[in-house]
Coordinates of N, CA and C in Angstrom, one line a residue:
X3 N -32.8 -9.6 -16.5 CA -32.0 -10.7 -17.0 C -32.3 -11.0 -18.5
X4 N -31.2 -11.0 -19.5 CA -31.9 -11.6 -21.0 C -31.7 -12.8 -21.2
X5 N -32.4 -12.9 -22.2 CA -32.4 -14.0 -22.6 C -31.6 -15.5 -22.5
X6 N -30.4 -14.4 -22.9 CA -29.4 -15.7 -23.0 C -28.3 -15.8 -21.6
X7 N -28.9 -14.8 -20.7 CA -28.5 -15.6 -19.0 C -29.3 -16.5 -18.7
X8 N -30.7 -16.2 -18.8 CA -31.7 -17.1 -18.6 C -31.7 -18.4 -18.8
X9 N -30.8 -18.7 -20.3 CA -30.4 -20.0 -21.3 C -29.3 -20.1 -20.2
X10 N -28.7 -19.6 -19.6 CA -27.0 -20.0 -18.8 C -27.3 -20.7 -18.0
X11 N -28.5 -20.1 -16.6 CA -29.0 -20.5 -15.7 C -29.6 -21.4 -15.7
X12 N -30.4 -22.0 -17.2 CA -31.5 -23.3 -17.1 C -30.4 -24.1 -17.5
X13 N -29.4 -23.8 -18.1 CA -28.2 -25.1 -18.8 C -27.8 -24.9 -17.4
X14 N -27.1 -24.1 -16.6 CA -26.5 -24.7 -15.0 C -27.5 -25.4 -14.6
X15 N -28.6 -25.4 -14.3 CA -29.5 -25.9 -13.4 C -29.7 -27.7 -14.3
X16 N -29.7 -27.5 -15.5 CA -29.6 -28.8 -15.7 C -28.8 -29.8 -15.4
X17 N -27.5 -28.9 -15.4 CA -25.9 -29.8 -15.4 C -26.3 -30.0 -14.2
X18 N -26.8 -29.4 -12.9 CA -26.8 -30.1 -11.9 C -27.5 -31.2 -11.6
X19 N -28.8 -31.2 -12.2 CA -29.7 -32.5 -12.1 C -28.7 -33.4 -13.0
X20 N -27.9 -33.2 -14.3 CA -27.2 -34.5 -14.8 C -26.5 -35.2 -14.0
X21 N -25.7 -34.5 -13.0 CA -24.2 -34.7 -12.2 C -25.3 -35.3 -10.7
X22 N -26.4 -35.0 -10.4 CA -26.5 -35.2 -9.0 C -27.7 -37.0 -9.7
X23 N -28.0 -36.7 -10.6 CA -28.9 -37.8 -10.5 C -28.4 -38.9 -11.6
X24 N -27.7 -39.9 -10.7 CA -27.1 -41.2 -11.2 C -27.3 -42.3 -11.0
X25 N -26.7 -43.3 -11.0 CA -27.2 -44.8 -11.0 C -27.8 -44.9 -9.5
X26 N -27.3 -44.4 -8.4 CA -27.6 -44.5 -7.4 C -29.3 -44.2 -6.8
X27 N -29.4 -43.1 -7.7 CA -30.9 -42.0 -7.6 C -31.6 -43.1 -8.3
X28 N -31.0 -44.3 -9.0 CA -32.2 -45.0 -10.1 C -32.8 -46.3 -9.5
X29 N -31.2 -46.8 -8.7 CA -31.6 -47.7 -8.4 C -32.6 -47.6 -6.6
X30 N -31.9 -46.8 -5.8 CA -32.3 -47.1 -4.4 C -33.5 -46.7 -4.3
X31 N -34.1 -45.6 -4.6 CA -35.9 -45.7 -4.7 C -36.8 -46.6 -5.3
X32 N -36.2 -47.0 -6.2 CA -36.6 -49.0 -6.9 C -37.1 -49.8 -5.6
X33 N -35.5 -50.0 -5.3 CA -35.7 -50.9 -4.2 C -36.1 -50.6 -2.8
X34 N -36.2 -49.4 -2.6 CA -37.3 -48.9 -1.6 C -38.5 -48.7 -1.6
X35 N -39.1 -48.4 -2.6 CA -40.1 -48.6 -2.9 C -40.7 -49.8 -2.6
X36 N -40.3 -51.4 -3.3 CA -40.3 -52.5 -3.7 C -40.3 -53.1 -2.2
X37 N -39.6 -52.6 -0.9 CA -39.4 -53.3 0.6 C -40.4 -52.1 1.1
X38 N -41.0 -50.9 0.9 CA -41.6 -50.3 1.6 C -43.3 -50.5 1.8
X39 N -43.6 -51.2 0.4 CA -44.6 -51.4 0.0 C -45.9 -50.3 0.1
X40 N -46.9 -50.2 1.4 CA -47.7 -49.6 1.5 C -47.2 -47.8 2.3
X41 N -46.0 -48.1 2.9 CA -45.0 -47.2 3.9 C -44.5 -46.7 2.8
X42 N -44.8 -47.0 1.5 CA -43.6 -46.0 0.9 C -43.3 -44.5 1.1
X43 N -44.5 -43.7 1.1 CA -44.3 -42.1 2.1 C -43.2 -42.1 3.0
X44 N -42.7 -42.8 4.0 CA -42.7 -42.9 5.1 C -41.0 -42.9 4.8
X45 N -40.8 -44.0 3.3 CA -39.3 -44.3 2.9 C -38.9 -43.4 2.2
X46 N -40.0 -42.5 1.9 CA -38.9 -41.3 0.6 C -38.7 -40.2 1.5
X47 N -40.0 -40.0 2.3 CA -39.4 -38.9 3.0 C -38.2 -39.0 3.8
X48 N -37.7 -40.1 4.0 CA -36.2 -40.2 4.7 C -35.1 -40.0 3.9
X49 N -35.2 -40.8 2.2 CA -34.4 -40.8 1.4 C -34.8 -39.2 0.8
X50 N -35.7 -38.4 0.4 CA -35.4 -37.1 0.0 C -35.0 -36.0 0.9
X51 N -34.8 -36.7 2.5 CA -33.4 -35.6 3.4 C -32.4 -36.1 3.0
X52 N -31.9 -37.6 2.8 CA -30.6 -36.8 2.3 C -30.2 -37.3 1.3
X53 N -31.0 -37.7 0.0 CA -30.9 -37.4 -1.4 C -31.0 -36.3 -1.8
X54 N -31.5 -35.2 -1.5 CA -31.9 -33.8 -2.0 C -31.4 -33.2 -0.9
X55 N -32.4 -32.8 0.9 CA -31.9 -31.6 1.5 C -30.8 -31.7 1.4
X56 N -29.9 -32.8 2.3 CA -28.5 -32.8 2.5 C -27.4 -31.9 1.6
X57 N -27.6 -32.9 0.1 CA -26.7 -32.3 -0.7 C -26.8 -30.8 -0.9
X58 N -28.4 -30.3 -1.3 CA -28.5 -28.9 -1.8 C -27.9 -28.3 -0.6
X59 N -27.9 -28.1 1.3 CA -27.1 -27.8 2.4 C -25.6 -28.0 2.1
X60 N -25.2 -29.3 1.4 CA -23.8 -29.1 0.7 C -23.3 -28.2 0.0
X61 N -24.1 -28.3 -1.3 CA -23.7 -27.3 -2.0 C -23.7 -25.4 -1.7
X62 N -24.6 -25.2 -0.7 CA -25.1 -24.1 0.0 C -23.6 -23.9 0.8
X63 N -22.7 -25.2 1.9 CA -22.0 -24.6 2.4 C -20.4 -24.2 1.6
X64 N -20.2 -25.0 0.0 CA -19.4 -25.1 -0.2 C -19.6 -23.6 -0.8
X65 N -20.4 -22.9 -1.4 CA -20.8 -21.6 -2.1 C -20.1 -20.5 -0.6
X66 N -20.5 -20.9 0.7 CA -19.8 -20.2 1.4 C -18.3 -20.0 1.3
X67 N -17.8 -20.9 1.1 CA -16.1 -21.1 0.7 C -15.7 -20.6 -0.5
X68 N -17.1 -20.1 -1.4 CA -16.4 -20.0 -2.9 C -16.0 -21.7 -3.3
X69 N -16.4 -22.1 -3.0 CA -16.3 -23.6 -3.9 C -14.8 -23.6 -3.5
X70 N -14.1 -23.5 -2.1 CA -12.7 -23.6 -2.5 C -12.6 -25.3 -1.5
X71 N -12.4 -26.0 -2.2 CA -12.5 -27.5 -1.3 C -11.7 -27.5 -0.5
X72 N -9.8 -26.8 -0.6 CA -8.9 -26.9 0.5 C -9.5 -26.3 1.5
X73 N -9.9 -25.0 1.4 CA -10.5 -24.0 2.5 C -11.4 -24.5 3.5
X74 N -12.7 -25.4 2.7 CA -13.4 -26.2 3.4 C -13.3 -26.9 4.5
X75 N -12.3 -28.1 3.8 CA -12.2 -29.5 4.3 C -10.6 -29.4 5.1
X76 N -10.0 -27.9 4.8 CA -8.8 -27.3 6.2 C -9.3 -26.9 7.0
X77 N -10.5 -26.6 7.5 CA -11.0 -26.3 9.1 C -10.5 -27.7 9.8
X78 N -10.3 -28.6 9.0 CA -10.1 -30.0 10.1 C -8.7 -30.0 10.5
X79 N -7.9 -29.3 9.7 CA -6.8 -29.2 9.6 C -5.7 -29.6 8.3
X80 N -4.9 -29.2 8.0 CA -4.3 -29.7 6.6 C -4.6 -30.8 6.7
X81 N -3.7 -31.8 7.3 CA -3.0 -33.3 7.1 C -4.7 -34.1 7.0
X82 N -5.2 -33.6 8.0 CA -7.1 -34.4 8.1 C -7.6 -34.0 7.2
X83 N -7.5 -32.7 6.9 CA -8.5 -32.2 5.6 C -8.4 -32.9 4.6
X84 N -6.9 -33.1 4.4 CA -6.1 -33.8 3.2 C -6.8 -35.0 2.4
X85 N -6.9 -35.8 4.1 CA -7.3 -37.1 4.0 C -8.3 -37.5 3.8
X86 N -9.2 -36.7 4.5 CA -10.9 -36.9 4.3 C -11.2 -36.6 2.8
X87 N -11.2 -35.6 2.3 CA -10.9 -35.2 1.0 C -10.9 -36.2 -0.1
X88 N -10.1 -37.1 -0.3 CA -9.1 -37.7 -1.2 C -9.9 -39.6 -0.7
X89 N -10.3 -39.3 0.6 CA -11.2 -40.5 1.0 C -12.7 -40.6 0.2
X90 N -13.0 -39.4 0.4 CA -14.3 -38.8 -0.4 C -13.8 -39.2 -1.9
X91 N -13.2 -38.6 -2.4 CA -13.0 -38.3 -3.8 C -13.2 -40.5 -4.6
X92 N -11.7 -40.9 -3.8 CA -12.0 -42.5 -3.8 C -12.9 -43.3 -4.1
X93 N -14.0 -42.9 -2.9 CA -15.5 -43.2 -2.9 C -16.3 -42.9 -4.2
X94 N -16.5 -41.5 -4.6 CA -16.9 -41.1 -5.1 C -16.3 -41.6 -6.6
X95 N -14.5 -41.8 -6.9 CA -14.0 -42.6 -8.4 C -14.0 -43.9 -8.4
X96 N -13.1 -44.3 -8.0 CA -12.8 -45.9 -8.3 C -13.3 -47.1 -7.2
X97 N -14.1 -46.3 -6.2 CA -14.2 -47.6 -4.9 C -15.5 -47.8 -4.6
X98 N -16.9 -46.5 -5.6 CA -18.1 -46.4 -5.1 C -19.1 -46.1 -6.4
X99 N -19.4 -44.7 -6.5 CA -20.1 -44.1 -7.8 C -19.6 -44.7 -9.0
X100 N -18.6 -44.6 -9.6 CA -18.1 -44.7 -10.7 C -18.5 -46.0 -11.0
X101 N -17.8 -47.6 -10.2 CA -18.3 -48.7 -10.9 C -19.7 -49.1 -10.9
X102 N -20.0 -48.3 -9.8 CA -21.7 -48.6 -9.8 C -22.9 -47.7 -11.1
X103 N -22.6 -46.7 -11.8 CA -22.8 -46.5 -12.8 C -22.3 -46.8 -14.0
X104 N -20.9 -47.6 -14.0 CA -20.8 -48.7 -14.9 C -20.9 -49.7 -15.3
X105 N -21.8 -49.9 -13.7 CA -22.1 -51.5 -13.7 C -23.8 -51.2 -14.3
X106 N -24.0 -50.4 -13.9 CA -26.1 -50.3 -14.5 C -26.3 -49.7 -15.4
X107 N -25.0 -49.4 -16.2 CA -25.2 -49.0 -17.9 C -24.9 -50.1 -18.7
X108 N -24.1 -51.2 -18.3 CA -23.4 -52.1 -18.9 C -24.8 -53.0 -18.6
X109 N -25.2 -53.7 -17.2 CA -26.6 -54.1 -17.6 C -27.6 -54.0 -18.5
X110 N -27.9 -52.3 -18.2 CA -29.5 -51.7 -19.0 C -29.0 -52.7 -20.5
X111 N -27.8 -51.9 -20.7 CA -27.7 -52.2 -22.7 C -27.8 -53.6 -23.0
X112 N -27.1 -54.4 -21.8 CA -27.1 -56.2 -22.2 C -28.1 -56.3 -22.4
X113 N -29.6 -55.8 -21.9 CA -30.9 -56.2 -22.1 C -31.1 -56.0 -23.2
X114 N -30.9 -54.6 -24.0 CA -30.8 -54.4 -25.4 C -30.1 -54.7 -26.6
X115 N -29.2 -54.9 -25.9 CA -27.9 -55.1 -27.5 C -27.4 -56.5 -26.8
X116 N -26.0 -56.9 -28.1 CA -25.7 -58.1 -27.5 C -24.2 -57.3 -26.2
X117 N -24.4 -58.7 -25.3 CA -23.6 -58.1 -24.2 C -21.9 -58.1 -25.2
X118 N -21.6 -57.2 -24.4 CA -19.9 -57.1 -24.3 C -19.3 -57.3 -23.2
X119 N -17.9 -57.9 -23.4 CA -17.4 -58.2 -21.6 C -17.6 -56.8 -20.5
X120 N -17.7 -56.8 -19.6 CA -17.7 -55.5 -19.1 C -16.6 -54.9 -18.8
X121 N -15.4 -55.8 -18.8 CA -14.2 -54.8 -18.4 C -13.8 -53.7 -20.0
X122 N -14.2 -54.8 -20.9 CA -14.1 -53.7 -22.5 C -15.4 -52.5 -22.4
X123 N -16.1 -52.8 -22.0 CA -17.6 -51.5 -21.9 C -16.8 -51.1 -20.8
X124 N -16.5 -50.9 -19.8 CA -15.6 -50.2 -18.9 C -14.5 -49.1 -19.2
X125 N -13.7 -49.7 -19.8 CA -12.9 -49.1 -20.7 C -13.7 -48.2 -21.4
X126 N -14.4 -48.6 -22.5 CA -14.8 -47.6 -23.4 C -15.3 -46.7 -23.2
X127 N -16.5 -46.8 -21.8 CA -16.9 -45.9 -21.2 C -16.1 -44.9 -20.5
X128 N -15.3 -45.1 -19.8 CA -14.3 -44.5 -19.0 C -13.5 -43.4 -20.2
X129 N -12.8 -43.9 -21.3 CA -12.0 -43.3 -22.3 C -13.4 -42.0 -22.5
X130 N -14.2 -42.4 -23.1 CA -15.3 -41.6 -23.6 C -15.3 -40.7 -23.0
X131 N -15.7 -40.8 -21.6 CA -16.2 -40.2 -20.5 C -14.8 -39.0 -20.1
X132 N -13.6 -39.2 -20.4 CA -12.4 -38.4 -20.3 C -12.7 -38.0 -21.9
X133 N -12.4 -37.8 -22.5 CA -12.5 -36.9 -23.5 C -13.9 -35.7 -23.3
X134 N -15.0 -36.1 -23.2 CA -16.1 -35.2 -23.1 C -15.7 -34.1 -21.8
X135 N -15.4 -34.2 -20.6 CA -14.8 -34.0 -19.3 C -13.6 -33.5 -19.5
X136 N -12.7 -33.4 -20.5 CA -11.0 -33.1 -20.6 C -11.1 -31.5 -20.5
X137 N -12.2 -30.8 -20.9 CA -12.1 -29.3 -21.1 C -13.2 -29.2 -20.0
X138 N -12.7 -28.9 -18.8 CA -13.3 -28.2 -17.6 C -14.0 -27.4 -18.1
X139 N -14.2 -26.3 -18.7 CA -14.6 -25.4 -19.4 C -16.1 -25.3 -20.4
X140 N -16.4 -26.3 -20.7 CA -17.1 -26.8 -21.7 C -18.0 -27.7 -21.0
X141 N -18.0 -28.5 -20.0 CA -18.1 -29.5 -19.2 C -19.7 -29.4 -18.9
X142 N -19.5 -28.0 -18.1 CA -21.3 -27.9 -17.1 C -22.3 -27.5 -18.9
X143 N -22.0 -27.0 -19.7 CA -22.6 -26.7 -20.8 C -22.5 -27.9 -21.6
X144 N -22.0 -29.0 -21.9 CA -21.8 -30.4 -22.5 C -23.1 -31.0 -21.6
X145 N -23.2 -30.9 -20.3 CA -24.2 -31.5 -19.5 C -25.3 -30.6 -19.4
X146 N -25.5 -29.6 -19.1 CA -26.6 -28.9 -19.3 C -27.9 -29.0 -20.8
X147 N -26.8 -28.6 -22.0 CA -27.5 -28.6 -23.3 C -27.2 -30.0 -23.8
X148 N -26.7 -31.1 -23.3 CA -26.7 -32.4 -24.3 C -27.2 -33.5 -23.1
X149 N -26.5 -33.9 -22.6 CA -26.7 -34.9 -21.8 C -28.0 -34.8 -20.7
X150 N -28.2 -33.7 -20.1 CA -29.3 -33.2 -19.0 C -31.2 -33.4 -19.7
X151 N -30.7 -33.1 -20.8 CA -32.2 -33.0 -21.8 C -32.4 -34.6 -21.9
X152 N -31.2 -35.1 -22.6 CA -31.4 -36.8 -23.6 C -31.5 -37.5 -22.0
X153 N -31.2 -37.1 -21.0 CA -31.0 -37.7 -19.5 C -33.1 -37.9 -19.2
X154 N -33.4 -36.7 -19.5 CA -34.8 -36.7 -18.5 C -35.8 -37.0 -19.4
X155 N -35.0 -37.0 -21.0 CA -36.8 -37.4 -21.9 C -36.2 -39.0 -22.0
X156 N -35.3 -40.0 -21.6 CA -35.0 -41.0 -21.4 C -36.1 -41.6 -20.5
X157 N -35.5 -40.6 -19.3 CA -36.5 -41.2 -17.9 C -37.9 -41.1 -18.3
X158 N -38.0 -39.9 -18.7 CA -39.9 -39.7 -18.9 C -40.3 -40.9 -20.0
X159 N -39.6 -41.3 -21.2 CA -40.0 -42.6 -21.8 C -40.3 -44.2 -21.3
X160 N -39.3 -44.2 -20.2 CA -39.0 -45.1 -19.3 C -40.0 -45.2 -17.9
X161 N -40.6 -43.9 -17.6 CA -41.5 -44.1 -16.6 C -43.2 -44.2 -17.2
X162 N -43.3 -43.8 -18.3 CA -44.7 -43.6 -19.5 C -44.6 -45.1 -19.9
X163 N -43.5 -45.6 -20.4 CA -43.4 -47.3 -20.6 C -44.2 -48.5 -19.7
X164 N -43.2 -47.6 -18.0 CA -43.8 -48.2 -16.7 C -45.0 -48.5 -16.9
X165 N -45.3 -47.2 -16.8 CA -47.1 -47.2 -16.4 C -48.2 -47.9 -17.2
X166 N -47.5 -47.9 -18.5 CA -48.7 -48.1 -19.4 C -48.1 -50.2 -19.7
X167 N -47.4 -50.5 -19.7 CA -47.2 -51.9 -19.6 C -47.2 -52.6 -18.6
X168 N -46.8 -52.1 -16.9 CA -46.8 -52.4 -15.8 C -48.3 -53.2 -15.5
X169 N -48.5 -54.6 -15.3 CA -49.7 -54.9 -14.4 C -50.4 -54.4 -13.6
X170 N -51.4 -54.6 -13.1 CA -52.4 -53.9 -12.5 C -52.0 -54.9 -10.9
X171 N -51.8 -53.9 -9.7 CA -51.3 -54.2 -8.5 C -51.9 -53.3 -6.8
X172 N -51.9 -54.3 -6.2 CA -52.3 -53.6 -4.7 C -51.3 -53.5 -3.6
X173 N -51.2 -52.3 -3.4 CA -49.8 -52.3 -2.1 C -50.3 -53.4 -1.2
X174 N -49.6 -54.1 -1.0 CA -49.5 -55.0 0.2 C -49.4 -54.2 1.3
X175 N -49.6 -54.5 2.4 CA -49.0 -53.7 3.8 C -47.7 -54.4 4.1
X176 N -47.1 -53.9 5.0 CA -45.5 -53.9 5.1 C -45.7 -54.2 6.5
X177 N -44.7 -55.6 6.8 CA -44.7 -56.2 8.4 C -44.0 -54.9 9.0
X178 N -43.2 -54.5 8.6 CA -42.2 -53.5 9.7 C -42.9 -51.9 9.5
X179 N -42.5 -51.2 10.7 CA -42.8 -50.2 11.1 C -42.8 -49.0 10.4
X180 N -43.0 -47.8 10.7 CA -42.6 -46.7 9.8 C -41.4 -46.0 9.8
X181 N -41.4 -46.3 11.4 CA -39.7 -45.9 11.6 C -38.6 -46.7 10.6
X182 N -38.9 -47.3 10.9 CA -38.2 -49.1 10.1 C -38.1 -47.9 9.1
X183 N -39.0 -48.0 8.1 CA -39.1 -47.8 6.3 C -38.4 -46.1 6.6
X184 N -38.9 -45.3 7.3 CA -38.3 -43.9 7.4 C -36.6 -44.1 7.0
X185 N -35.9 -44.6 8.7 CA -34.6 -44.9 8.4 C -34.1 -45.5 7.5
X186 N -34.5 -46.5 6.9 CA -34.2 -47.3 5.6 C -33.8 -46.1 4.7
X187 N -35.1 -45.6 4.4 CA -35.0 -44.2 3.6 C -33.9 -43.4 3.7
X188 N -33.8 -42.6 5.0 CA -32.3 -42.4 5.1 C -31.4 -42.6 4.5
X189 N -30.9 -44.0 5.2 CA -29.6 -44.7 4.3 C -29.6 -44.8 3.4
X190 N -30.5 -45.3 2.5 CA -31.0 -45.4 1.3 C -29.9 -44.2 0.2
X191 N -30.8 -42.6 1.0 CA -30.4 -41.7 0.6 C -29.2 -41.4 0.4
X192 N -28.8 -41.6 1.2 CA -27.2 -41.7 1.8 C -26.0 -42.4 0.7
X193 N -26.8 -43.8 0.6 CA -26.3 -44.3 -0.1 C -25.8 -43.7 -1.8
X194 N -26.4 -42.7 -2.3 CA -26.6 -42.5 -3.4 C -25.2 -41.8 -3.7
X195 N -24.8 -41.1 -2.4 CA -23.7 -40.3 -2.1 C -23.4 -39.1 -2.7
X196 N -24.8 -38.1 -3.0 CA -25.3 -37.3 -3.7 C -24.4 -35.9 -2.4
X197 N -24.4 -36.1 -1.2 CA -23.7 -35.1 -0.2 C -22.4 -35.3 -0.6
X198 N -21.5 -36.2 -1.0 CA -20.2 -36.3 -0.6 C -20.1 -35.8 -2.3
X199 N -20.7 -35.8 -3.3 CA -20.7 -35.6 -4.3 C -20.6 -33.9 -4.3
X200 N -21.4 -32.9 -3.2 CA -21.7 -31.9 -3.7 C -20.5 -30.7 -3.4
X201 N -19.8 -31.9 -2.6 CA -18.4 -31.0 -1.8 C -18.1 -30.8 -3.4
X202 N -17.7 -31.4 -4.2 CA -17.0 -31.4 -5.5 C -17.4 -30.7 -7.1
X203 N -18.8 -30.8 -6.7 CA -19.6 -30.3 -8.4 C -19.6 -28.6 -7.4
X204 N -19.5 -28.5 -6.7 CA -19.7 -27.0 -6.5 C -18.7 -26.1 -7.1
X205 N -17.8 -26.5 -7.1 CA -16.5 -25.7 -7.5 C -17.1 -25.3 -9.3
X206 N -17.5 -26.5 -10.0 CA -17.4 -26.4 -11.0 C -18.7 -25.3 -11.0
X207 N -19.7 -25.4 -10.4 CA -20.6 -24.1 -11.1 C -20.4 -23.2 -10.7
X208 N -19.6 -22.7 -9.5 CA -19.3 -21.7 -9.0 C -18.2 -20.8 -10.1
X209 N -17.7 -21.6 -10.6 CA -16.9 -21.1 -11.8 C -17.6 -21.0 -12.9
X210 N -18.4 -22.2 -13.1 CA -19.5 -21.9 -14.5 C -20.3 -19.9 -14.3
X211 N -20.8 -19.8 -13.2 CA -21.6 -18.9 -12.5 C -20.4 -17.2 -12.5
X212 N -19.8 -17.5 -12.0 CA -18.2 -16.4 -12.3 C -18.2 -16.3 -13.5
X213 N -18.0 -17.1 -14.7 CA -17.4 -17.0 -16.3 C -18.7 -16.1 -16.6

């Protein structure tokens, strides 16, 4: 393999950590953490089945299909496939993901800058966000070489920040069970909607991976 498959492969692999790790990946281990207290083991291993396995089994079955979503989601049948589909997608635009990572960007910055209404940071985000995204083509390489890098030396600033300004603390023990904090975890994971997400980013590297 040379060189510059190798640069393809590390830029795909990044676009995927851009696209799979979102507001949801930031916030729910926070607050699992924060109710798990001394159980925390007990709450990630529930939340990394199906924050991580699930989806990566996602994306594993949609590569069966060639990333073809009708193909997929028509084992149920057209008219059901149709619907589940487009239910997904919903979730996934305007009813789930989407305002929930424009609601924890529009926060973060109030902390920083002076606030703006949010339905104008909404907008502007959203407009932005269609132009960078308009060229299918360009998309997993926009997110691999720009966004995936400025994404994880963010976080690594932001977790080095943590550590080194954070108080000095002792896990409390946690009244509820492990099972308790396990399932939590679960859902948790769940919640991030990183599975329902993978039906859809597959298509796009599957094509990135083809070109």
């Amino acid at each position: 393999m040379n060189a510059l498959k190798k640069l393809d492969c590390l830029s795909t692999g990044l676009a995927l950590f851009a696209m799979f790790f979102g507001a949801g990946n930031i916030i729910f281990p926070l607050a699992l953490g924060q109710a798990a207290l001394n159980k925390t083991p007990w709450g990630l291993s529930g939340l990394l089945l199906t924050a991580v396995a699930m989806p990566f089994l996602g994306l594993l079955a949609m590569f069966r299909y060639e990333g073809n979503i009708q193909l997929f989601f028509g084992r149920l049948g057209k008219i059901p496939g149709l619907m589940l589909a487009s239910f997904i997608i919903t979730l996934l635009g305007p009813l789930g993901a989407a305002p929930r990572c424009l609601a924890l960007a529009h926060s973060t910055l109030s902390l920083a800058f002076s606030p703006i209404p949010l339905i104008l940071f909404s907008s502007l985000a959203c407009l932005l966000i269609f132009l960078f995204a308009y060229k299918e083509n360009r998309l997993l390489k926009l997110l691999g070489y720009i966004l995936s890098p400025l994404k994880i030396g963010l976080l690594v600033i932001v977790i080095v920040k943590g550590f080194m300004e954070a108080p000095e603390a002792t896990l409390l023990p946690a009244n509820t069970s492990h099972t308790f904090h396990f399932l939590h975890g679960l859902k948790e994971g769940y919640n991030t909607m990183d599975l329902l997400a993978a039906f859809f980013f597959a298509p796009l590297v599957i094509a990135s991976i083809s070109n």
